[in-house]
């Protein structure tokens, strides 16, 4: 029996609006596509410059509708941290083919280097050519701030939001309560006011403790609500499982096999996928960065579980992870043939049929459709 990997739950709901190495999907288009019509969307690289904040908002009914979700989908197969105080490592970013480079302010930066990191990230956003280029091409540029419990997040945000060019995505670690989410949304929406009609600032949250895991559904509901109420200034794109902080929180010893977080990863994934939105679920870090074979095993496992991407700490890990989170060519071919065969058999009045000695019925079709849609999403060549 062929093993299946639903790379992206409900991916088939989405209509691709951009092609290229890293394509983007419009979830508003997706809703229309589901109802049989199509529309074109905008580039994910919507202007996010502070300079743009003063341009008159081009409000439309969609802008004013709190349930409107017209932002595009940005794949994040590998989410790579680059310490924000390390100019040499930051200079490497344009040489990397990575879905999501993260300028890191949190645990990858020593406590006595936070101010250096803030200043260097600010300068990088304003002056680096690669930032401009990635944004123009609809590719991600992310920044991770410190947690609110650390007492450093407000300063991080102040520095970040005063940059002329904002990141595409803001990563917020160690979310524990609804108040933090409301507080963040308040600061962000005040600062971003006047940008209605532009591509929203994407948010990605971290679940890193037992308490947060158990309140995760409530936290995500609140996060989606505050994003909806922001009139498209903010969008919740995904959630990260912060495995090492989680292990510290529950008193576990971390292993590469990651048995100690198996339940947590699967519970995390179930909660993320329980939302009828294309929220991304980003899997744990493989800290043993020299062991690429084990990284491959762990990444393929994450993709099989239904995660949409993985955190990465070293350039050598990027390719392995991005490959693991892309359908293998034979699997893609299989999926395309299943979709065609299903259509033929439906016309003949057969709900279930024999396909290369395996039973195919509607749930298998849906899994095959996920694979085909996801391959298009990441710009994988189609036959
Ligand atoms: N981003 C960009 N470049 C990186 C990098 C990263 N995250 N990690 C390593 N490199 C570069 C190094 O600077 C080095 O460049 P060089 O050949 O020009 O000297 C090259 O890749 C090889 O690096 P290597 O010597 O193997 O590793 P290292 O000892 O320099 O760094 C780590 C190892 C783990 C400290 C480093 O990978 C790192 O800082 N990762 C991110 C840590 C982080 O942010 N953690 C928090 C989130 S979990
Ligand atoms: Mg952490």
XYZ file of N, CA, C and O in Angstrom, residues 51 104 184 189 207 274 345 354:
32
model
N 7.053 54.194 4.543
C 6.703 55.305 3.654
C 5.302 55.140 3.092
O 4.603 56.097 2.824
N 16.946 36.921 13.613
C 16.634 36.458 14.960
C 17.016 37.473 16.031
O 18.149 37.979 16.057
N -0.194 42.843 21.440
C 0.605 42.910 20.206
C -0.229 43.489 19.082
O 0.233 44.360 18.328
N -1.481 47.340 15.027
C -2.500 48.010 14.220
C -2.374 49.532 14.328
O -2.587 50.238 13.357
N 4.236 28.017 20.100
C 3.706 27.279 21.251
C 4.891 26.525 21.856
O 5.490 25.672 21.192
N -7.346 21.874 12.866
C -8.777 21.922 13.176
C -9.401 23.243 12.757
O -10.617 23.393 12.778
N -13.360 6.884 -13.164
C -14.170 5.886 -12.471
C -15.481 6.457 -11.962
O -16.499 5.772 -11.940
N -9.719 -0.284 -8.089
C -8.368 -0.839 -7.929
C -7.389 -0.007 -8.754
O -7.518 0.094 -9.969
